[in-house]
Coordinates of C-alpha atoms and ligand atoms in Angstrom, one line a residue:
X962 CA 0.0 0.0 0.0
X963 CA 2.7 2.4 1.1
X964 CA 4.9 1.6 -2.0
X965 CA 1.8 2.0 -4.2
X966 CA 1.2 5.5 -2.8
X967 CA 4.9 6.4 -3.3
X968 CA 4.7 5.1 -6.9
X969 CA 1.6 7.0 -7.5
X970 CA 3.2 10.2 -6.1
X971 CA 6.2 9.7 -8.3
X972 CA 4.2 9.3 -11.5
X973 CA 2.2 12.3 -10.5
X974 CA 5.3 14.4 -10.0
X975 CA 7.0 13.3 -13.3
X976 CA 3.9 14.3 -15.4
X977 CA 4.5 17.3 -17.6
X978 CA 2.3 20.0 -16.3
X979 CA 2.0 23.8 -16.5
X980 CA 4.1 24.3 -13.4
X981 CA 7.1 22.1 -14.3
X982 CA 7.3 22.2 -18.1
X983 CA 9.5 25.3 -18.0
X984 CA 11.4 26.6 -15.0
X985 CA 13.1 29.8 -13.9
X986 CA 12.0 33.3 -13.4
X987 CA 12.2 34.2 -17.1
X988 CA 9.7 31.4 -18.0
X989 CA 7.3 33.0 -15.6
X990 CA 7.8 36.7 -16.5
X991 CA 7.4 35.9 -20.2
X992 CA 4.7 33.3 -19.9
X993 CA 1.7 33.4 -22.2
X994 CA -0.1 30.7 -20.3
X995 CA -3.3 32.0 -18.7
X996 CA -2.8 29.7 -15.7
X997 CA 0.6 31.1 -14.9
X998 CA -0.7 34.7 -15.5
X999 CA -3.4 33.9 -13.0
X1000 CA -0.7 32.9 -10.5
X1001 CA 1.3 36.1 -11.2
X1002 CA -1.9 38.0 -10.4
X1003 CA -2.4 36.0 -7.3
X1004 CA 1.0 36.9 -5.9
X1005 CA 0.4 40.5 -6.9
X1006 CA -3.1 41.0 -5.4
X1007 CA -2.2 39.1 -2.2
X1008 CA 0.8 41.5 -1.8
X1009 CA -1.5 44.5 -2.0
X1010 CA -4.1 42.9 0.2
X1011 CA -1.5 42.5 2.9
X1012 CA -0.5 46.2 2.6
X1013 CA -4.1 47.3 2.6
X1014 CA -4.8 45.0 5.5
X1015 CA -2.0 46.4 7.7
X1016 CA -3.4 49.9 7.0
X1017 CA -6.8 48.7 8.1
X1018 CA -5.4 47.4 11.4
X1019 CA -3.8 50.8 11.9
X1020 CA -7.1 52.6 11.3
X1021 CA -8.8 50.3 13.8
X1022 CA -6.0 50.8 16.3
X1023 CA -6.3 54.6 16.1
X1024 CA -10.0 54.3 16.8
X1025 CA -9.5 52.1 19.9
X1026 CA -9.8 55.2 22.0
X1027 CA -11.2 58.7 21.5
X1028 CA -8.7 61.4 20.9
X1029 CA -5.3 60.8 19.4
X1030 CA -4.2 57.2 20.0
X1031 CA -1.4 56.5 17.6
X1032 CA -1.3 59.1 14.9
X1033 CA -2.3 62.7 14.1
X1034 CA -5.5 63.5 12.3
X1035 CA -3.6 64.3 9.2
X1036 CA -1.8 61.0 9.1
X1037 CA -5.1 59.3 9.7
X1038 CA -6.5 60.9 6.6
X1039 CA -3.6 59.5 4.6
X1040 CA -4.0 56.0 6.1
X1041 CA -7.7 55.6 5.5
X1042 CA -7.4 57.0 1.9
X1043 CA -4.6 54.6 1.1
X1044 CA -6.4 51.7 2.6
X1045 CA -9.5 52.4 0.5
X1046 CA -7.6 53.1 -2.7
X1047 CA -5.4 50.0 -2.4
X1048 CA -8.2 47.7 -1.5
X1049 CA -10.5 48.8 -4.3
X1050 CA -8.1 49.4 -7.2
X1051 CA -5.3 46.9 -6.4
X1052 CA -7.2 44.1 -4.7
X1053 CA -11.0 43.9 -5.1
X1054 CA -11.2 44.9 -8.8
X1055 CA -8.5 42.5 -10.1
X1056 CA -8.9 39.7 -7.4
X1057 CA -11.6 37.4 -8.7
X1058 CA -11.4 38.0 -12.5
X1059 CA -7.7 38.3 -12.9
X1060 CA -6.7 35.5 -10.5
X1061 CA -9.4 33.0 -10.5
X1062 CA -10.9 34.0 -13.8
X1063 CA -7.6 33.8 -15.6
X1064 CA -6.8 30.5 -14.1
X1065 CA -10.1 28.8 -14.6
X1066 CA -12.1 30.4 -17.4
X1067 CA -10.3 29.0 -20.4
X1068 CA -10.2 25.5 -18.9
X1069 CA -13.9 25.7 -17.9
X1070 CA -14.9 26.3 -21.5
X1071 CA -12.6 23.7 -22.9
X1072 CA -10.1 26.2 -24.5
X1073 CA -6.3 26.0 -24.7
X1074 CA -5.9 29.6 -23.5
X1075 CA -7.6 33.0 -23.7
X1076 CA -8.2 34.5 -27.1
X1077 CA -5.3 37.0 -26.8
X1078 CA -2.5 35.5 -24.6
X1079 CA -0.1 38.3 -25.2
X1080 CA -2.6 40.9 -24.3
X1081 CA -3.3 38.9 -21.2
X1082 CA 0.4 39.1 -20.1
X1083 CA 0.4 42.8 -21.1
X1084 CA -2.6 43.3 -18.7
X1085 CA -0.4 42.1 -15.9
X1086 CA 2.5 44.4 -16.7
X1087 CA 0.1 47.3 -17.1
X1088 CA -1.3 46.5 -13.7
X1089 CA 2.2 46.8 -12.2
X1090 CA 2.9 49.9 -14.2
X1091 CA -0.2 51.5 -12.8
X1092 CA 0.5 50.3 -9.3
X1093 CA 4.0 51.7 -9.4
X1094 CA 2.8 55.0 -10.8
X1095 CA 0.4 55.3 -7.9
X1096 CA 3.3 54.4 -5.5
X1097 CA 5.3 57.4 -6.8
X1098 CA 2.6 59.8 -5.7
X1099 CA 2.0 57.9 -2.4
X1100 CA 5.7 57.8 -1.4
X1101 CA 6.5 61.4 -2.4
X1102 CA 3.4 63.2 -1.1
X1103 CA 0.9 60.7 0.4
X1104 CA -2.8 60.8 -0.4
X1105 CA -5.5 62.4 1.7
X1106 CA -8.6 62.8 -0.4
X1107 CA -10.4 59.6 0.4
X1108 CA -10.5 56.9 -2.4
X1109 CA -13.3 58.9 -4.0
X1110 CA -11.1 62.0 -4.9
X1111 CA -14.0 64.4 -4.5
X1112 CA -13.4 67.9 -6.0
X1113 CA -12.8 70.7 -5.1
X1114 CA -10.5 69.3 -2.4
X1115 CA -8.7 66.9 -4.7
X1116 CA -7.9 69.8 -7.1
X1117 CA -6.4 71.8 -4.2
X1118 CA -4.5 69.4 -2.0
X1119 CA -0.7 69.1 -2.3
X1120 CA -0.8 65.4 -1.7
X1121 CA 0.1 63.0 -4.5
X1122 CA -3.3 63.1 -6.3
X1123 CA -1.8 63.6 -9.8
X1124 CA 0.4 60.6 -9.8
X1125 CA -2.2 58.4 -8.1
X1126 CA -5.0 59.2 -10.6
X1127 CA -2.6 58.7 -13.5
X1128 CA -1.7 55.3 -11.9
X1129 CA -5.4 54.4 -11.7
X1130 CA -5.9 55.6 -15.3
X1131 CA -3.2 53.1 -16.3
X1132 CA -4.7 50.4 -14.2
X1133 CA -8.0 50.9 -16.1
X1134 CA -6.4 49.6 -19.3
X1135 CA -5.4 46.4 -17.5
X1136 CA -9.0 45.9 -16.4
X1137 CA -10.4 46.7 -19.8
X1138 CA -8.0 44.4 -21.6
X1139 CA -8.8 41.5 -19.2
X1140 CA -12.5 42.1 -19.9
X1141 CA -12.1 42.3 -23.6
X1142 CA -10.0 39.1 -23.6
X1143 CA -12.7 37.2 -21.6
X1144 CA -15.6 38.4 -23.9
X1145 CA -13.8 37.3 -27.1
X1146 CA -12.7 34.0 -25.4
X1147 CA -16.2 33.1 -24.3
X1148 CA -17.7 34.0 -27.7
X1149 CA -15.1 32.3 -29.8
X1150 CA -13.3 29.5 -28.0
X1151 CA -15.9 27.4 -26.3
X1152 CA -15.4 23.7 -26.9
X1153 CA -17.8 21.8 -29.3
X1154 CA -21.1 21.2 -27.5
X1155 CA -20.6 23.9 -24.9
X1156 CA -23.6 25.9 -25.6
X1157 CA -24.5 29.1 -23.7
X1158 CA -27.0 27.2 -21.7
X1159 CA -24.2 24.8 -20.6
X1160 CA -21.7 27.5 -19.5
X1161 CA -20.6 27.2 -15.9
X1162 CA -22.1 30.0 -13.9
X1163 CA -18.7 31.4 -13.0
X1164 CA -18.1 32.0 -16.7
X1165 CA -21.5 33.7 -16.9
X1166 CA -20.4 35.9 -14.0
X1167 CA -17.1 36.8 -15.6
X1168 CA -18.8 37.5 -18.9
X1169 CA -21.2 40.0 -17.3
X1170 CA -18.3 41.5 -15.4
X1171 CA -16.4 42.0 -18.6
X1172 CA -19.2 44.0 -20.2
X1173 CA -19.1 46.3 -17.2
X1174 CA -15.3 46.6 -17.3
X1175 CA -15.3 47.6 -20.9
X1176 CA -18.2 50.0 -20.7
X1177 CA -17.6 51.7 -17.4
X1178 CA -13.8 51.8 -16.9
X1179 CA -13.2 54.3 -19.7
X1180 CA -15.4 56.8 -17.9
X1181 CA -13.3 56.6 -14.8
X1182 CA -10.2 56.9 -16.9
X1183 CA -11.3 60.0 -18.6
X1184 CA -12.6 61.5 -15.3
X1185 CA -9.3 61.0 -13.6
X1186 CA -7.4 62.3 -16.5
X1187 CA -9.5 65.5 -16.4
X1188 CA -8.8 65.7 -12.7
X1189 CA -5.0 65.5 -13.4
X1190 CA -5.4 68.1 -16.2
X1191 CA -7.3 70.3 -13.8
X1192 CA -4.4 70.1 -11.3
X1193 CA -1.7 70.6 -13.9
X1194 CA -3.2 73.0 -16.4
X1195 CA -6.1 74.5 -14.5
X1196 CA -8.6 73.8 -17.3
X1197 CA -11.5 74.8 -15.2
X1198 CA -13.8 71.8 -15.5
X1199 CA -14.3 70.9 -11.8
X1200 CA -13.0 73.9 -9.9
X1201 CA -15.7 76.4 -9.3
X1202 CA -13.1 79.2 -8.9
X1203 CA -12.2 78.5 -12.6
X1204 CA -15.8 78.2 -13.7
X1205 CA -16.0 74.4 -13.3
X1206 CA -18.5 72.3 -11.4
X1207 CA -17.4 70.0 -8.6
X1208 CA -20.7 68.0 -8.7
X1209 CA -19.9 67.0 -12.3
X1210 CA -16.9 65.1 -10.8
X1211 CA -19.3 63.1 -8.5
X1212 CA -21.5 62.2 -11.5
X1213 CA -18.5 61.0 -13.6
X1214 CA -17.0 59.2 -10.6
X1215 CA -20.1 57.3 -9.6
X1216 CA -21.1 56.5 -13.1
X1217 CA -18.0 54.3 -13.0
X1218 CA -17.9 53.4 -9.4
X1219 CA -21.3 52.1 -8.9
X1220 CA -20.9 49.7 -11.8
X1221 CA -17.4 49.0 -10.4
X1222 CA -19.0 47.5 -7.3
X1223 CA -20.5 45.0 -9.8
X1224 CA -17.0 44.4 -11.2
X1225 CA -16.2 43.2 -7.7
X1226 CA -19.4 41.3 -7.0
X1227 CA -20.5 39.7 -10.2
X1228 CA -17.5 37.3 -10.5
X1229 CA -17.9 36.6 -6.8
X1230 CA -21.5 35.6 -7.5
X1231 CA -20.2 33.2 -10.1
X1232 CA -17.7 31.7 -7.6
X1233 CA -20.5 31.2 -5.1
X1234 CA -22.6 29.4 -7.7
X1235 CA -19.8 26.9 -8.4
X1236 CA -19.2 26.3 -4.7
X1237 CA -22.9 25.7 -3.9
X1238 CA -23.4 23.6 -7.0
X1239 CA -20.4 21.3 -6.3
X1240 CA -20.9 21.0 -2.5
X1241 CA -24.6 20.4 -2.5
X1242 CA -24.4 17.9 -5.3
X1243 CA -27.6 19.1 -6.7
X1244 CA -26.8 21.6 -9.4
X1245 CA -28.0 25.1 -9.3
X1246 CA -31.7 25.6 -8.9
X1247 CA -33.0 28.0 -11.6
X1248 CA -29.7 27.9 -13.7
X1249 CA -31.1 30.2 -16.4
X1250 CA -32.3 32.8 -13.9
X1251 CA -29.0 32.8 -12.0
X1252 CA -27.1 33.2 -15.3
X1253 CA -29.3 35.9 -16.8
X1254 CA -29.6 37.8 -13.5
X1255 CA -25.9 38.6 -13.8
X1256 CA -26.5 40.2 -17.1
X1257 CA -29.5 42.1 -15.7
X1258 CA -27.4 43.4 -12.8
X1259 CA -24.6 44.5 -15.1
X1260 CA -27.2 46.5 -17.1
X1261 CA -29.1 48.0 -14.2
X1262 CA -25.9 48.8 -12.4
X1263 CA -25.4 51.6 -15.0
X1264 CA -28.6 53.4 -14.0
X1265 CA -28.3 53.9 -10.3
X1266 CA -25.2 56.1 -9.7
X1267 CA -27.2 59.0 -8.4
X1268 CA -27.9 57.1 -5.1
X1269 CA -24.5 58.2 -4.0
X1270 CA -25.5 61.8 -4.5
X1271 CA -28.9 62.2 -2.8
X1272 CA -27.5 65.0 -0.6
X1273 CA -25.5 66.7 -3.3
X1274 CA -28.4 69.0 -4.3
X1275 CA -29.7 66.9 -7.1
X1276 CA -33.3 67.6 -8.1
X1277 CA -36.1 65.8 -6.2
X1278 CA -37.2 64.1 -9.5
X1279 CA -33.7 62.8 -10.2
X1280 CA -33.4 61.5 -6.6
X1281 CA -36.8 59.7 -6.8
X1282 CA -35.9 58.0 -10.0
X1283 CA -32.5 57.0 -8.8
X1284 CA -34.1 55.6 -5.6
X1285 CA -36.6 53.6 -7.6
X1286 CA -33.9 52.2 -9.9
X1287 CA -31.8 51.3 -6.9
X1288 CA -34.7 49.2 -5.5
X1289 CA -35.0 47.4 -8.9
X1290 CA -31.4 46.0 -8.6
X1291 CA -32.6 44.2 -5.5
X1292 CA -34.8 42.0 -7.8
X1293 CA -32.1 40.1 -9.8
X1294 CA -29.9 40.0 -6.7
X1295 CA -32.7 38.5 -4.7
X1296 CA -33.3 36.0 -7.5
X1297 CA -29.7 34.8 -7.1
X1298 CA -29.8 34.5 -3.3
X1299 CA -33.1 32.7 -3.3
X1300 CA -31.9 30.3 -6.0
X1301 CA -28.7 29.5 -4.0
X1302 CA -30.8 28.8 -0.9
X1303 CA -33.1 26.6 -3.0
X1304 CA -30.0 24.8 -4.4
X1305 CA -28.9 23.9 -0.9
X1306 CA -32.3 22.8 0.2
X1307 CA -32.4 19.0 0.3
X1308 CA -29.0 18.9 -1.4
X1309 CA -26.5 16.4 -0.3
X1310 CA -24.4 18.9 1.6
X1311 CA -20.6 18.2 1.8
X1312 CA -19.3 20.7 4.4
X1313 CA -15.8 21.5 3.2
X1314 CA -13.9 24.8 3.5
X1315 CA -15.0 26.3 0.1
X1316 CA -18.7 25.7 1.1
X1317 CA -18.1 27.3 4.5
X1318 CA -17.0 30.4 2.7
X1319 CA -20.1 30.2 0.5
X1320 CA -22.3 29.9 3.5
X1321 CA -20.6 32.8 5.2
X1322 CA -21.2 34.8 2.0
X1323 CA -24.9 33.8 2.1
X1324 CA -25.2 35.2 5.6
X1325 CA -23.1 38.3 5.1
X1326 CA -24.1 39.5 1.6
X1327 CA -27.8 39.9 2.2
X1328 CA -27.1 42.1 5.2
X1329 CA -25.0 44.3 2.8
X1330 CA -27.8 44.2 0.2
X1331 CA -30.7 45.0 2.5
X1332 CA -28.8 47.9 4.1
X1333 CA -28.1 49.1 0.5
X1334 CA -31.9 49.2 0.0
X1335 CA -32.1 51.2 3.3
X1336 CA -29.5 53.6 2.0
X1337 CA -31.3 53.8 -1.4
X1338 CA -34.4 55.0 0.4
X1339 CA -34.4 58.8 0.2
X1340 CA -35.7 59.5 3.6
X1341 CA -33.2 57.1 5.3
X1342 CA -30.2 58.1 3.3
X1343 CA -30.2 61.7 4.4
X1344 CA -29.4 61.0 8.1
X1345 CA -27.3 57.9 7.3
X1346 CA -25.2 59.4 4.5
X1347 CA -21.5 59.7 5.4
X1348 CA -21.9 57.8 8.7
X1349 CA -20.5 54.5 9.8
X1350 CA -23.7 52.9 8.6
X1351 CA -22.4 53.4 5.0
X1352 CA -19.0 52.0 6.0
X1353 CA -20.6 48.9 7.5
X1354 CA -22.9 48.6 4.4
X1355 CA -20.1 48.6 1.9
X1356 CA -17.9 46.3 3.9
X1357 CA -20.7 43.8 4.2
X1358 CA -21.0 43.8 0.5
X1359 CA -17.4 44.1 -0.6
X1360 CA -15.9 41.9 2.0
X1361 CA -18.5 39.2 1.4
X1362 CA -18.1 39.7 -2.4
X1363 CA -14.5 40.5 -2.7
X1364 CA -13.0 38.6 0.1
X1365 CA -15.2 35.7 1.1
X1366 CA -15.9 34.6 -2.5
X1367 CA -12.2 35.1 -3.4
X1368 CA -11.1 32.9 -0.4
X1369 CA -13.8 30.4 -1.1
X1370 CA -12.7 30.2 -4.8
X1371 CA -9.1 30.1 -3.8
X1372 CA -9.7 27.1 -1.5
X1373 CA -11.8 25.5 -4.2
X1374 CA -9.3 25.8 -7.1
X1375 CA -6.2 25.5 -4.9
X1376 CA -5.7 21.7 -5.6
X1377 CA -6.0 22.4 -9.3
X1378 CA -3.6 25.4 -9.1
X1379 CA -0.9 23.7 -7.1
X1380 CA -1.8 20.0 -7.1
X1381 CA -1.9 19.7 -3.4
X1382 CA -4.5 19.5 -0.7
X1383 CA -4.5 21.7 2.4
X1384 CA -5.2 20.7 6.0
X1385 CA -9.0 20.8 6.0
X1386 CA -9.3 21.3 9.8
X1387 CA -7.0 24.3 9.9
X1388 CA -8.7 25.8 6.8
X1389 CA -12.1 25.5 8.5
X1390 CA -10.9 27.1 11.7
X1391 CA -9.5 30.0 9.7
X1392 CA -12.8 30.4 7.8
X1393 CA -14.6 30.4 11.1
X1394 CA -12.3 33.1 12.6
X1395 CA -12.7 35.2 9.5
X1396 CA -16.5 34.9 9.7
X1397 CA -16.6 35.8 13.4
X1398 CA -13.9 38.5 13.1
X1399 CA -15.7 40.1 10.2
X1400 CA -19.0 40.4 11.9
X1401 CA -17.5 41.6 15.2
X1402 CA -15.6 44.3 13.2
X1403 CA -18.4 45.6 11.1
X1404 CA -21.8 44.9 12.8
X1405 CA -21.1 47.4 15.6
X1406 CA -20.5 50.0 12.8
X1407 CA -24.1 49.8 11.7
X1408 CA -25.1 50.8 15.3
X1409 CA -22.4 53.5 15.5
X1410 CA -23.7 54.9 12.2
X1411 CA -27.3 55.1 13.3
X1412 CA -26.1 56.9 16.5
X1413 CA -24.4 59.5 14.4
X1414 CA -20.7 58.5 14.1
X1415 CA -19.5 60.2 10.9
X1416 CA -17.2 58.3 8.6
X1417 CA -13.6 59.4 7.9
X1418 CA -13.1 60.9 11.4
X1419 CA -10.2 60.0 13.6
X1420 CA -11.8 61.1 16.8
X1421 CA -15.2 60.5 18.5
X1422 CA -17.3 61.3 21.5
X1423 CA -16.6 59.0 24.5
X1424 CA -20.1 57.4 24.3
X1425 CA -19.0 55.5 21.2
X1426 CA -15.9 54.0 22.8
X1427 CA -17.3 50.5 23.6
X1428 CA -18.6 49.9 20.1
X1429 CA -15.4 51.2 18.5
X1430 CA -13.4 48.9 20.8
X1431 CA -15.5 45.9 19.9
X1432 CA -14.9 46.7 16.3
X1433 CA -11.1 46.9 16.8
X1434 CA -11.0 43.6 18.6
X1435 CA -13.0 42.2 15.7
X1436 CA -10.3 43.4 13.3
X1437 CA -7.7 41.4 15.3
X1438 CA -9.8 38.2 15.1
X1439 CA -10.2 38.8 11.4
X1440 CA -6.5 39.4 11.0
X1441 CA -5.7 36.2 12.9
X1442 CA -8.0 34.2 10.6
X1443 CA -6.3 35.6 7.5
X1444 CA -2.9 34.8 9.0
X1445 CA -4.1 31.2 9.5
X1446 CA -5.2 31.0 5.9
X1447 CA -1.7 32.0 4.8
X1448 CA -0.1 29.5 7.1
X1449 CA -2.5 26.7 5.9
X1450 CA -2.0 27.4 2.2
X1451 CA 1.8 27.9 2.5
X1452 CA 2.1 24.7 4.3
X1453 CA 0.0 22.9 1.6
X1454 CA 2.2 24.4 -1.1
X1455 CA 5.3 22.7 0.3
X1456 CA 4.1 19.8 2.4
X1457 CA 0.5 19.2 1.4
X1458 CA -0.7 15.8 0.4
X1459 CA -0.8 15.3 -3.4
X1460 CA -4.3 16.1 -4.7
X1461 CA -6.4 13.8 -6.9
X1462 CA -7.5 15.3 -10.2
X1463 CA -11.0 15.9 -9.0
X1464 CA -11.0 16.1 -5.2
X1465 CA -14.4 17.6 -5.0
X1466 CA -16.1 15.4 -7.6
X1467 CA -17.0 18.6 -9.5
X1468 CA -18.6 18.4 -12.9
X1469 CA -16.9 21.2 -14.8
X1470 CA -14.1 20.6 -17.4
X1471 CA -11.2 21.9 -15.3
X1472 CA -11.9 19.0 -12.9
X1473 CA -13.2 16.3 -15.2
X1474 CA -10.8 16.7 -18.1
X1475 CA -7.4 17.5 -16.7
X1476 CA -4.9 15.7 -14.6
X1477 CA -3.7 16.5 -11.1
X1478 CA -2.2 19.7 -12.5
X1479 CA -3.4 20.9 -16.0
X1480 CA -0.9 20.4 -18.8
X1481 CA 0.6 23.5 -20.5
X1482 CA -2.2 23.6 -23.1
X1483 CA -4.9 22.3 -20.7
X1484 CA -6.1 19.4 -22.8
X1485 CA -4.5 16.8 -25.0
X1486 CA -7.6 16.6 -27.1
X1487 CA -10.3 19.3 -27.2
X1488 CA -13.1 18.0 -25.0
X1489 CA -16.6 17.5 -26.5
X1490 CA -19.3 18.6 -24.2
X1491 CA -22.6 16.7 -24.0
X1492 CA -24.1 17.8 -20.7
X1493 CA -24.5 20.7 -18.4
X1494 CA -21.9 21.9 -15.9
X1495 CA -23.6 20.5 -12.8
X1496 CA -24.4 17.0 -13.8
X1497 CA -22.7 15.2 -11.0
X1498 CA -23.7 11.7 -11.7
X1499 CA -21.4 11.4 -14.5
X1500 CA -18.5 12.9 -12.7
X1501 CA -19.0 10.6 -9.8
X1502 CA -19.2 7.5 -11.9
X1503 CA -15.8 8.3 -13.4
X1504 CA -13.9 9.9 -10.6
X1505 CA -15.7 8.8 -7.4
X1506 CA -16.9 11.8 -5.4
X1507 CA -14.9 11.6 -2.2
X1508 CA -18.2 12.2 -0.5
X1509 CA -18.6 9.7 2.3
X1510 CA -15.3 8.0 1.8
X1511 CA -13.9 10.1 4.7
X1512 CA -10.9 11.7 3.1
X1513 CA -12.3 13.2 -0.1
X1514 CA -9.7 11.4 -2.1
X1515 CA -11.0 9.4 -5.0
X1516 CA -8.8 6.5 -5.9
X1517 CA -8.3 7.2 -9.6
X1518 CA -6.0 9.8 -10.9
X1519 CA -7.4 10.1 -14.4
X1520 CA -5.1 10.4 -17.4
X1521 CA -4.7 13.7 -19.1
X1522 CA -7.6 14.6 -21.3
X1523 CA -9.6 11.5 -20.4
X1524 CA -12.6 11.5 -22.6
X1525 CA -16.0 11.0 -21.0
X1526 CA -18.5 12.2 -23.4
Ligands
LIG885 C1 -23.1 44.8 -5.1 C2 -22.2 45.1 -4.3 C3 -22.1 46.5 -3.6 C4 -21.0 47.1 -3.3 C5 -19.6 46.5 -3.6 C6 -21.3 48.4 -2.7 C7 -20.3 49.3 -2.3 C8 -20.6 50.5 -1.9 C9 -19.6 51.5 -1.5 C10 -18.1 51.4 -1.6 C11 -20.2 52.6 -1.0 C12 -19.6 53.8 -0.4 C13 -19.2 54.7 -1.4 C14 -18.5 55.9 -0.7 O1 -17.3 55.8 -0.4 O2 -19.2 56.9 -0.6 C15 -21.6 52.3 -1.1 C16 -22.6 53.2 -0.8 C17 -24.0 53.0 -1.1 N1 -24.6 51.8 -1.6 FE1 -23.6 50.2 -2.1 N2 -22.6 48.5 -2.7 C18 -23.2 47.4 -3.2 C19 -24.5 47.1 -3.4 C20 -25.5 48.0 -3.1 C21 -26.9 47.7 -3.3 C22 -27.4 46.4 -3.7 C23 -27.5 48.8 -3.0 C24 -29.0 49.1 -3.0 C25 -29.9 48.3 -3.5 C26 -26.5 49.8 -2.6 C27 -26.8 51.1 -2.2 C28 -25.9 52.0 -1.8 C29 -26.2 53.4 -1.4 C30 -27.5 54.1 -1.5 C31 -25.0 54.0 -1.0 C32 -24.7 55.4 -0.6 C33 -24.8 55.7 0.8 C34 -24.4 57.1 1.2 O3 -23.2 57.5 1.0 O4 -25.3 57.8 1.7 N3 -25.3 49.3 -2.7 N4 -21.8 51.0 -1.6
LIG886 CU1 -23.8 52.6 -5.8

């Protein structure tokens, strides 16, 4: 038995796969392989997440007590701005599409690669060029405008706005090119038999996201370019002293930035669908509705930007229309959540780490969504605007979307990315700590907001101390959970048990048609698809399902490109 295992491990290791077919730094920096580009993005966004996370811990530490605790008010302004800008532009926007999407999308549709592999690599270099340009501004003069860069302050401050917005302008191209690549890939490179109604829901999510990336990002790009021109050349577009209109900036900014929240959340929705499908062994209830609601959300997302501007002096008619349209978005979103719950209902639930993240998402996300409806209600938004209620709202949405789905997806695709399993117990404890830490951090902020705690302040009245301290303690628990995830995954990378080709018994092509690690071109033969993505019976017949056999380790390590149609 032991010798058999060792023999199996040896064969597994000597297989040519995408990680071992070429070695050395150069083979990585010049790679055109979508999987390797996904890994390059993974390292990049994790790096920025750590930086953004340390800044978050500093913010919470400052707010542990009223008055000055650690830093001056001015430093605080820089820290929270950098936290927001880094998390949004360097982590949340690229995380799910550029890491998980790049890695999984082409394999999931039975393609060798994305449609434009060179453009894909270029996106990653442009991402770093943008990030480094931002860094120039940050290191030389800091940034204190808030991640929203509202004028007229952003046209006046001496902090590094010009460099940072140029950096974000550059980053935009990276995001647009990834979106463009995915759209063409999904249209042109699906394997025979993979009709639109057989597309995995993660692909649908990425497809809808790509539309938003292509249509909305140019607006942000041009807005930030105008802001830079205003600062350098005083063209008088936003600065009232020069005849400009500062409210115009808010319109431009939110015309991108509301859709941008869907760039973060739509691919996350896709990940959640895969996780719930696979670990409930039942497929996704209402597949068509879940798929098309992504497209509906992408479309409606363009019509609601004014809900960020209820108190900016917009007309009552505009405000009412924006409020109604905002409520409308709740419909396709509700369709998704209810369908996920229906998918779990009477499913054959297999409680593994990825599903834990999906369940955490199902708890956290609706709280973010419902409080969004509250904020979209005209009468409620006026007192709640710019309070901690808003901070809690968008963290409930973005952390559930951006972080929980990303971590769930990372744990799900990890064995395919690196060919190794992680310690399930450790990973589950980490997920639990993250869930508890997140709620302890952000739930008190809803209460603080309704009591009148304004956002972006480094000081507060003593009455708020207890809730702020609770929130800070929560951030430590959250940080501990994340640290544990890092320990667990790093351990797996070097010491983890070799993974079988399809440890979860999933039904999509990246699991059913590749070996332990995908080969450089994914498949030996182009797969022919004859069934939907969540038909688990077939996958289980061939690979076993690991479900009920205790270890989640099917006996067979299938050969490359094993046909099963
Ligand atoms: C889908 C994921 C979502 C994300 C990532 C998200 C993110 C955000 C962010 C970042 C802000 C704060 C913006 C700022 O800095 O001023 C915000 C505010 C707001 N969100 Fe969301 N949101 C999401 C969903 C929703 C939904 C579903 C609704 C309503 C149906 C909604 C309604 C609002 C409103 C009305 C505000 C403005 C609050 C104010 O400043 O007074 N959001 N959201
Ligand atoms: Cu919005």
